[in-house]
CSV table of C-alpha atoms in Angstrom, one decimal:
chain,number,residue,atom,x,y,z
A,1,UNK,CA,80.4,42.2,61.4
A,2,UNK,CA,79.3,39.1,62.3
A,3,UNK,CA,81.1,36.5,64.8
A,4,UNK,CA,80.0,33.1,64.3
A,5,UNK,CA,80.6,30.2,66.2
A,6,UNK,CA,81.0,26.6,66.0
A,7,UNK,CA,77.5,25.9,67.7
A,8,UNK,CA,75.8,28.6,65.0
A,9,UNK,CA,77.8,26.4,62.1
A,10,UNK,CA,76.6,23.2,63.1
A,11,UNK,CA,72.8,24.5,63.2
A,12,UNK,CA,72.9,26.5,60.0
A,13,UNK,CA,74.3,23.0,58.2
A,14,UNK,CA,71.4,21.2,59.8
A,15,UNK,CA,69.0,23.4,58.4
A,16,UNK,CA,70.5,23.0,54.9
A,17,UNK,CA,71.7,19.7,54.1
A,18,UNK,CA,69.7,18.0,51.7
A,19,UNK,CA,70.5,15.9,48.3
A,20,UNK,CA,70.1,19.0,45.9
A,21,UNK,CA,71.8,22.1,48.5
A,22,UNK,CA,74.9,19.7,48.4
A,23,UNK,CA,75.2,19.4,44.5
A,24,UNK,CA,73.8,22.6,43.6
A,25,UNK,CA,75.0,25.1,46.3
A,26,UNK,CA,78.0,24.0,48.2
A,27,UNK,CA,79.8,21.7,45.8
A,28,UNK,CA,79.9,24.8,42.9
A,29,UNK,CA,80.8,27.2,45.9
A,30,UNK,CA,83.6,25.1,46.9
A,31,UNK,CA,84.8,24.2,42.3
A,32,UNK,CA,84.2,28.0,42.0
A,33,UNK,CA,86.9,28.7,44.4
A,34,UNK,CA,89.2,26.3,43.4
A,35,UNK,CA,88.8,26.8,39.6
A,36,UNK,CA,90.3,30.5,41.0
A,37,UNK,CA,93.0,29.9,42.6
A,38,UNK,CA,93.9,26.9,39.8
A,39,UNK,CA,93.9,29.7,37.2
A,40,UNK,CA,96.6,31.5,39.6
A,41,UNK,CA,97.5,29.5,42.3
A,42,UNK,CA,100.3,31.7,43.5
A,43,UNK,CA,98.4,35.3,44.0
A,44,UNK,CA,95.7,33.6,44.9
A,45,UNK,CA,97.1,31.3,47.9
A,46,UNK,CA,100.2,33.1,49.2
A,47,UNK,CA,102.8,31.2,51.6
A,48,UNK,CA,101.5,30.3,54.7
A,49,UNK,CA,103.2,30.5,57.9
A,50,UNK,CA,103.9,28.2,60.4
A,51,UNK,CA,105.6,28.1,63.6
A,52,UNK,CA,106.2,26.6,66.7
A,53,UNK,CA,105.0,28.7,69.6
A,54,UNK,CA,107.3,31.0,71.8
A,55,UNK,CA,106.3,30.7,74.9
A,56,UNK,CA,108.0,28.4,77.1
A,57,UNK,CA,105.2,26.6,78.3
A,58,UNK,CA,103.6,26.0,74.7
A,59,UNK,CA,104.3,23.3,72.3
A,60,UNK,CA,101.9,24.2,69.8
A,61,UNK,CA,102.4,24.9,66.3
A,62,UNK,CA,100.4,27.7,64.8
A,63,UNK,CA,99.3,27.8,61.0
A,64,UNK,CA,98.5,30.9,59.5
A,65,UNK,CA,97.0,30.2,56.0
A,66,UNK,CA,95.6,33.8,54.0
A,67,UNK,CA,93.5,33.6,50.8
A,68,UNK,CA,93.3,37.2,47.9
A,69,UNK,CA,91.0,36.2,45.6
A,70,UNK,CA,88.4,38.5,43.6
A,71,UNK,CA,85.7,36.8,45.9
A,72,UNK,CA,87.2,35.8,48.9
A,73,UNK,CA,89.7,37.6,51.3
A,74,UNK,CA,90.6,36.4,54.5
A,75,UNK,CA,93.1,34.4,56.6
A,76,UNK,CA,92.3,30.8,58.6
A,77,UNK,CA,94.6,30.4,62.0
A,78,UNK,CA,95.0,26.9,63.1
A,79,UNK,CA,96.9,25.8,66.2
A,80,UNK,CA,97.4,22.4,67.9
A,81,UNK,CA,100.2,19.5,69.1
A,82,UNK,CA,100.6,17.0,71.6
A,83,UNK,CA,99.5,19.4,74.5
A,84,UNK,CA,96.4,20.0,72.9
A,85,UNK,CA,95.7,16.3,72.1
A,86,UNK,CA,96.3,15.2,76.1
A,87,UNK,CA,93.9,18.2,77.3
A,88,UNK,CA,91.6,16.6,74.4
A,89,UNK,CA,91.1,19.9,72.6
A,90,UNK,CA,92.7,18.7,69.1
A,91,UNK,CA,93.4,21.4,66.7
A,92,UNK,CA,92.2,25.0,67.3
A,93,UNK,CA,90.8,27.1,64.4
A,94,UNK,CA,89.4,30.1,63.3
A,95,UNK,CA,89.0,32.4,60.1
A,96,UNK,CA,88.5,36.3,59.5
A,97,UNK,CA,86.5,36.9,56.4
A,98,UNK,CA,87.0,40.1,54.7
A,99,UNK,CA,85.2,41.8,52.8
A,100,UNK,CA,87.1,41.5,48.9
A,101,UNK,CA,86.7,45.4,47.6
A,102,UNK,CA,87.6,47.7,50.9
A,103,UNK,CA,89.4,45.2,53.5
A,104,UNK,CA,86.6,45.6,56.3
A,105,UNK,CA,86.0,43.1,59.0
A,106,UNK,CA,82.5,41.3,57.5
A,107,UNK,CA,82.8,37.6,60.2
A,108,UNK,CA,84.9,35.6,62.1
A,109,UNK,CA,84.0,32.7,62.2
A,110,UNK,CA,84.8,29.4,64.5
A,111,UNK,CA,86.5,27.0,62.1
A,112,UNK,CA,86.3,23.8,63.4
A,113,UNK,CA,82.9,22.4,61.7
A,114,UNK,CA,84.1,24.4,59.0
A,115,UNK,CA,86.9,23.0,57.8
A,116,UNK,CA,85.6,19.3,58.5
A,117,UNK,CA,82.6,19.8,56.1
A,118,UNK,CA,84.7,21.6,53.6
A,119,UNK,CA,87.4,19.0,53.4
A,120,UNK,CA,84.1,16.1,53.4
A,121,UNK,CA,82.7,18.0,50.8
A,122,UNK,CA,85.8,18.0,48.2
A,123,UNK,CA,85.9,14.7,48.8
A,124,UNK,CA,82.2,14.5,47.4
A,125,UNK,CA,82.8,16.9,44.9
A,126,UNK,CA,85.1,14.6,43.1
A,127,UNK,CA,83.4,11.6,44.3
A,128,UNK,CA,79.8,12.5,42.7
A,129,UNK,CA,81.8,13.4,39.1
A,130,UNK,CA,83.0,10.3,38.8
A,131,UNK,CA,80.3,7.8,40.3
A,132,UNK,CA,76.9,8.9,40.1
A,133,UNK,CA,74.7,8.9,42.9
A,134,UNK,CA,72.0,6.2,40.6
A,135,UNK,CA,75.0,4.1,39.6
A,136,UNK,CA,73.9,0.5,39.3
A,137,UNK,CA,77.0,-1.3,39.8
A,138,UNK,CA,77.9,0.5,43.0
A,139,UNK,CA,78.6,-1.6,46.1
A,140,UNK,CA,76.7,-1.6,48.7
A,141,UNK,CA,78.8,-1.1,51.7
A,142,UNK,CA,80.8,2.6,52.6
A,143,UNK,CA,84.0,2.3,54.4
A,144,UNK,CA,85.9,5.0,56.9
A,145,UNK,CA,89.0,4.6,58.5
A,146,UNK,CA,89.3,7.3,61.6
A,147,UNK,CA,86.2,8.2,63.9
A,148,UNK,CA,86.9,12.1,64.1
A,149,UNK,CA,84.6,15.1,62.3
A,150,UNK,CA,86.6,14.6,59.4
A,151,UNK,CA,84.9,11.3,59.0
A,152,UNK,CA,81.6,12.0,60.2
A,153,UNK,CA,81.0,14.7,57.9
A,154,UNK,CA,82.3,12.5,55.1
A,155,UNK,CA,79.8,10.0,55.9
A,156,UNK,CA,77.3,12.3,56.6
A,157,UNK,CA,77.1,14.1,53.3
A,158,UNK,CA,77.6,10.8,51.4
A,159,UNK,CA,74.6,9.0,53.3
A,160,UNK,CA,72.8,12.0,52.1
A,161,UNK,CA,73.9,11.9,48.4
A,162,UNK,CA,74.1,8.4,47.8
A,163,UNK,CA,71.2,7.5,50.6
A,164,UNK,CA,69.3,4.7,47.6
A,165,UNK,CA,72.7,3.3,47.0
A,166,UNK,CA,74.3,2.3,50.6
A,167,UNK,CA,72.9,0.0,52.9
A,168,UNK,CA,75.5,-0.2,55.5
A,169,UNK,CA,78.4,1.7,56.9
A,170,UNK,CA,81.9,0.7,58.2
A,171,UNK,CA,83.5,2.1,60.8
A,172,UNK,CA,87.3,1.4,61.1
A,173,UNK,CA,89.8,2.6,63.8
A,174,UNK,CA,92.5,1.5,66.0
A,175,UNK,CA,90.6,1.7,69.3
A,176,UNK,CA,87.2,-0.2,68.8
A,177,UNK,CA,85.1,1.9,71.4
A,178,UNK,CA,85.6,5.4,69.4
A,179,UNK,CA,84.5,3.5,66.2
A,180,UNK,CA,81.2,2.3,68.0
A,181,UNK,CA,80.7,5.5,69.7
A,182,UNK,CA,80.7,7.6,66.0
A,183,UNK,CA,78.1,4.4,64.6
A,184,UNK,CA,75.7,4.9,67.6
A,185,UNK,CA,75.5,9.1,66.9
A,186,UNK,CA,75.2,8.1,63.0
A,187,UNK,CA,72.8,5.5,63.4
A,188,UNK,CA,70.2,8.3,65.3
A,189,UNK,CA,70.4,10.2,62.1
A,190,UNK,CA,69.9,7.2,59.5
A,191,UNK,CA,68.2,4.6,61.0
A,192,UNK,CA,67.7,3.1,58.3
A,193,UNK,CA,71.7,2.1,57.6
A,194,UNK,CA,73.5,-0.6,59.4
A,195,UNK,CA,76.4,0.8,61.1
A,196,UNK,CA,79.3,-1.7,61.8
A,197,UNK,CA,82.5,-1.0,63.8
A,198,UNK,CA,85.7,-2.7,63.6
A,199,UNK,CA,89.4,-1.9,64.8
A,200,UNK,CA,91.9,-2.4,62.4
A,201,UNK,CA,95.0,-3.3,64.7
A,202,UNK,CA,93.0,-6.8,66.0
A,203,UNK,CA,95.5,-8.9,63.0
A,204,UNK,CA,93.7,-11.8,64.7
A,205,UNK,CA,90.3,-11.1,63.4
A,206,UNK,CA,89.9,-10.0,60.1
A,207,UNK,CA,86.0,-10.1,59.7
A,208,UNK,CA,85.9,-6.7,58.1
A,209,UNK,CA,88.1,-7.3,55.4
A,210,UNK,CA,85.0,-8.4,52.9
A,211,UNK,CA,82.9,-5.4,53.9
A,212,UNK,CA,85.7,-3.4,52.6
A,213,UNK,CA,85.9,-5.5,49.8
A,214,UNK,CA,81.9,-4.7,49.2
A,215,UNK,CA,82.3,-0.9,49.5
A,216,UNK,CA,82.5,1.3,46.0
A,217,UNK,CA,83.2,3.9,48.5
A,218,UNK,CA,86.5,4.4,50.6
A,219,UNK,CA,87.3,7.3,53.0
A,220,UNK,CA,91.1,7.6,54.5
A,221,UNK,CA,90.4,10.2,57.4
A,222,UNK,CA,93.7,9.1,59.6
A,223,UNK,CA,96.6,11.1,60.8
A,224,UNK,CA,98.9,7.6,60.5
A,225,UNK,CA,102.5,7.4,59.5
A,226,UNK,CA,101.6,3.7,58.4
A,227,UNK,CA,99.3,2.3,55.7
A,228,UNK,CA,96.0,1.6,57.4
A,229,UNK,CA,94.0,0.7,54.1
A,230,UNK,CA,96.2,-2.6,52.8
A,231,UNK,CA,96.0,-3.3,49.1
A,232,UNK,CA,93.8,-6.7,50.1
A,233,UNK,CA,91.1,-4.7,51.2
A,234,UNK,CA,90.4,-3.3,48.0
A,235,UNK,CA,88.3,-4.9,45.5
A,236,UNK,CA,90.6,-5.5,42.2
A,237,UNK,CA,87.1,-6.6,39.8
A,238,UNK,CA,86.8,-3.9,37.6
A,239,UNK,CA,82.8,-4.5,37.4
A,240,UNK,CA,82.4,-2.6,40.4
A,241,UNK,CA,83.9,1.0,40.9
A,242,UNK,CA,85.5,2.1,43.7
A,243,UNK,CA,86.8,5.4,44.8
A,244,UNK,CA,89.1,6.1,47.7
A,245,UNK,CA,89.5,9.7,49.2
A,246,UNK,CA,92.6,10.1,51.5
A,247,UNK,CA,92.4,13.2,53.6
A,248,UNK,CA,94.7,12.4,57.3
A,249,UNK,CA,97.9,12.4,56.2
A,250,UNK,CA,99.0,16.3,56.1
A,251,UNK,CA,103.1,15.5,56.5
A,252,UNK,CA,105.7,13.5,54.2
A,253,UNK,CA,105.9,11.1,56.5
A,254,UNK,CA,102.3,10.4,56.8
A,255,UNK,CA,100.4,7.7,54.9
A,256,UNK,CA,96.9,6.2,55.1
A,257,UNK,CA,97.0,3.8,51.8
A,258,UNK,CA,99.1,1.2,50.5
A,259,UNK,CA,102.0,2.2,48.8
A,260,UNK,CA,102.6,-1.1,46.6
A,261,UNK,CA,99.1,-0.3,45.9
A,262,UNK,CA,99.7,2.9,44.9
A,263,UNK,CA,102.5,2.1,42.6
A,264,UNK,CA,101.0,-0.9,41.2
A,265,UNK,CA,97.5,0.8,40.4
A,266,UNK,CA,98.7,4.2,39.2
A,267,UNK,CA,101.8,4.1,37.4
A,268,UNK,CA,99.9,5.0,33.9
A,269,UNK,CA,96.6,6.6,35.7
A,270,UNK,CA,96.2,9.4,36.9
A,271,UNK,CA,95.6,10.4,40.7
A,272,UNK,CA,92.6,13.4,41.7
A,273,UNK,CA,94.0,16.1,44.1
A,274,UNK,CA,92.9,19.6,45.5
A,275,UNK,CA,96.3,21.0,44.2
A,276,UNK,CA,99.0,19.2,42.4
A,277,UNK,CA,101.9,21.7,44.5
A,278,UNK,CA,100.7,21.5,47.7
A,279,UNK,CA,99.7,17.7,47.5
A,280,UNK,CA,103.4,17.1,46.4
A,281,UNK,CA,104.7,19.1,49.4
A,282,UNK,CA,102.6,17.2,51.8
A,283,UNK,CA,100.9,14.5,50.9
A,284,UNK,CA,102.9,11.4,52.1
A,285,UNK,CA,101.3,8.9,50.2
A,286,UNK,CA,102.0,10.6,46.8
A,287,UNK,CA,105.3,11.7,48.1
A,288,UNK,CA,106.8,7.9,49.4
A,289,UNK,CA,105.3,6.7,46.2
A,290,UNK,CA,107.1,8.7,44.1
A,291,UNK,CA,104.4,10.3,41.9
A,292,UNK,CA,104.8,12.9,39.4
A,293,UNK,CA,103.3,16.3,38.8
A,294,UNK,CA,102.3,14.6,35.3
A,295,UNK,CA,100.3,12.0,37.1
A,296,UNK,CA,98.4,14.3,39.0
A,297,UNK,CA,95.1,16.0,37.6
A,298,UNK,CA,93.4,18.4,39.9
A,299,UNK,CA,89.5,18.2,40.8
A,300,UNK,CA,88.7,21.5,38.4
A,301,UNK,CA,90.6,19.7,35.3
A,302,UNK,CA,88.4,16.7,36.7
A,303,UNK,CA,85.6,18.8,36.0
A,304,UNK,CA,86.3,19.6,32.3
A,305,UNK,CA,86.9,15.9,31.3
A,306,UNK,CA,84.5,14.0,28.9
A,307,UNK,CA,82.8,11.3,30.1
A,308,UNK,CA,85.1,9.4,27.3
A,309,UNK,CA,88.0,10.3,29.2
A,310,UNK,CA,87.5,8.5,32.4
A,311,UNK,CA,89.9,6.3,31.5
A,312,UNK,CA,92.4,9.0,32.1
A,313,UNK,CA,91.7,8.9,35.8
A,314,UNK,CA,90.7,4.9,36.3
A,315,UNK,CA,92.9,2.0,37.2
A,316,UNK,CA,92.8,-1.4,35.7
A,317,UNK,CA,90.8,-2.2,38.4
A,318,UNK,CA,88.7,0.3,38.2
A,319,UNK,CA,89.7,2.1,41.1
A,320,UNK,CA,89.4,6.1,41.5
A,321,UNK,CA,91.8,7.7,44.1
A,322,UNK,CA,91.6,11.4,45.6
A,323,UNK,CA,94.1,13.3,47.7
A,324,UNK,CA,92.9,16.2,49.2
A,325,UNK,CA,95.0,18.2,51.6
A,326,UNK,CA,93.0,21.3,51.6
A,327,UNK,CA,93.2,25.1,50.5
A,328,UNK,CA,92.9,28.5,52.5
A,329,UNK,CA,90.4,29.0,49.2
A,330,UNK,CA,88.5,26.1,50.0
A,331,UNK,CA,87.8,27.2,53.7
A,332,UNK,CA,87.1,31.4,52.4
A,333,UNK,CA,85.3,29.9,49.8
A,334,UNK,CA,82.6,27.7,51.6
A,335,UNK,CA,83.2,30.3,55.3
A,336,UNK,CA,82.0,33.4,53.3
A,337,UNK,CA,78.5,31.2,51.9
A,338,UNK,CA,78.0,30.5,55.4
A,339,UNK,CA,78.4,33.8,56.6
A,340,UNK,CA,76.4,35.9,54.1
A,341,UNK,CA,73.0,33.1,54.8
A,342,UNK,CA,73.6,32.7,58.4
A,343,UNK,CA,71.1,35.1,60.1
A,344,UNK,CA,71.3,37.3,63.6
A,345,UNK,CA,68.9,34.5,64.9
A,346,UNK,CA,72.3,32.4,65.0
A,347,UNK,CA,74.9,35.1,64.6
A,348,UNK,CA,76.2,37.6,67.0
A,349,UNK,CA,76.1,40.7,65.3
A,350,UNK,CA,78.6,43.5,66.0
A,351,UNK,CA,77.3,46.6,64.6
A,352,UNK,CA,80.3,49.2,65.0
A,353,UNK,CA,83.2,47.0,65.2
């Protein structure tokens, strides 16, 4: 068995991030995975569990999410709340892989980097389907709104994909410092971009709201219970694509986009999501909004569309939006890759466990 931590995860990505790994190894790891569990979501995914803890001195809410597929078997544990936020420890995760035929131990594995470049790289995976990485009419400028992993791998693998395409990167946040703190570590790793930060609570000062406009590409990666991404930051000329991925809000009371937007944009059009049940269950935005299972198609359905159909999934704006609240499959799916490449050299391997 293997035990795998977050340190090992972070230099096993490092080693393997390129342009053609992302599209050609990890993306059809990750749609492989979820074309299984669309084909029988319920086996596949059973209920999760969660719970407020016990003891006394706790108040942190554990998640227990399994995953029976034919490929995967496992469970992920999260755990975190307010405690963990003021010691600065955030959520806690980790995930037992399983081997699929007899049940054995095979890793366990820190989940922490995991499951922020899993949930960044369904974001891409719908993302590079719809607007190619050579796209002429893309816009120049990519926009996040949050400063957390969850945003930095989400830049990170798009800077890598779309690197001929984006000259400069937004940073957007409530507290301005954070936002120039996650441009400063990006910028050592693409020189090459400009990096730009801005917080989104100074009303007084609105400088950012045409580099938003000048962004094809949109990433919502904040826990918020309002709209952070107004509908006049969005660019309605339908020249230009643009496609927004939401992936903070997790509750029904949580949103990160617009909902007049929402409303106005995709009353005939059809929104992208990891899972139509689970994003209908949790996903605020879709939730407040008031969208339909009908007006939902899910990433793998994405997949089998014609190009004819794009219509299908496109605003009158020409606007794209994703919801992804992520999958037990999703984190067995891209955990298991990781753990059958990653050598002793970074693993610690327990021989009789």
């Amino acid at each position: 068995m293997k035990v795998i931590s977050d340190k090992a995860v972070k230099k096993y990505l490092e080693k393997h991030l390129d342009c053609n790994t992302i599209l050609e190894k990890f993306q059809p790891a990750l749609l492989s995975g979820l074309a299984v569990y669309a084909a029988n979501p319920e086996k596949i995914i059973p209920p999760r569990v969660v719970q407020l803890s016990n003891n006394a001195n706790s108040d942190t809410t554990h998640l227990f999410m399994p995953c029976i597929s034919p490929s995967e078997v496992g469970i992920k544990v999260i755990s975190g709340g307010p405690g963990n936020n003021s010691k600065g420890l955030g959520f806690q995760g980790c995930m037992l892989i399983l081997d699929e035929i007899t049940g054995s131990a095979r890793a366990i594995m820190n989940a922490n980097t995991s499951t922020a470049f899993r949930t960044a790289l369904a974001s891409t995976l719908g993302l590079s389907k719809v607007i190619k990485y050579n796209e002429s009419k893309i816009l120049p400028e990519l926009t996040v709104f949050g400063v957390g992993p969850q945003a930095y791998w989400h830049l990170k693998l798009t800077l890598i994909i779309y690197k001929e395409s984006i000259t400069s990167v937004n940073i957007m946040n409530r507290t301005l410092k954070n936002a120039e703190i996650l441009a400063t570590n990006l910028k050592s790793e693409f020189p090459s971009v400009q990096f730009n930060s801005y917080s989104y609570n100074d009303d007084d000062d609105l400088e950012f709201v045409p580099h938003i406009q000048n962004s094809s590409i949109i990433f919502g990666c904040t826990p918020s219970t309002n709209a952070v991404i107004k509908n006049s930051y969005i660019n309605k000329d339908s020249r230009y694509p643009k496609f927004i991925s939401l992936i903070g809000s997790y509750k029904p009371n949580m949103i990160e986009l617009d909902l007049d937007f929402i409303k106005s944009e995709f009353k005939d059009t059809s929104i992208i999501v990891d899972s139509k049940e689970h994003t209908l269950q949790e996903a605020g935005e879709l939730i407040q909004a008031d969208i339909s299972e009908s007006q939902l198609i899910d990433i793998v359905e994405l997949y089998n569309l014609e190009l004819k159909d794009a219509s299908k999934y496109t605003s009158p704006s020409n606007v794209i939006l994703q919801k992804i609240v992520g999958l037990s499959i999703m984190d067995l799916s891209i955990g298991k890759l990781i753990a059958e490449d990653i050598t002793s050299e970074d693993a610690v391997i327990v021989d009789e466990f």
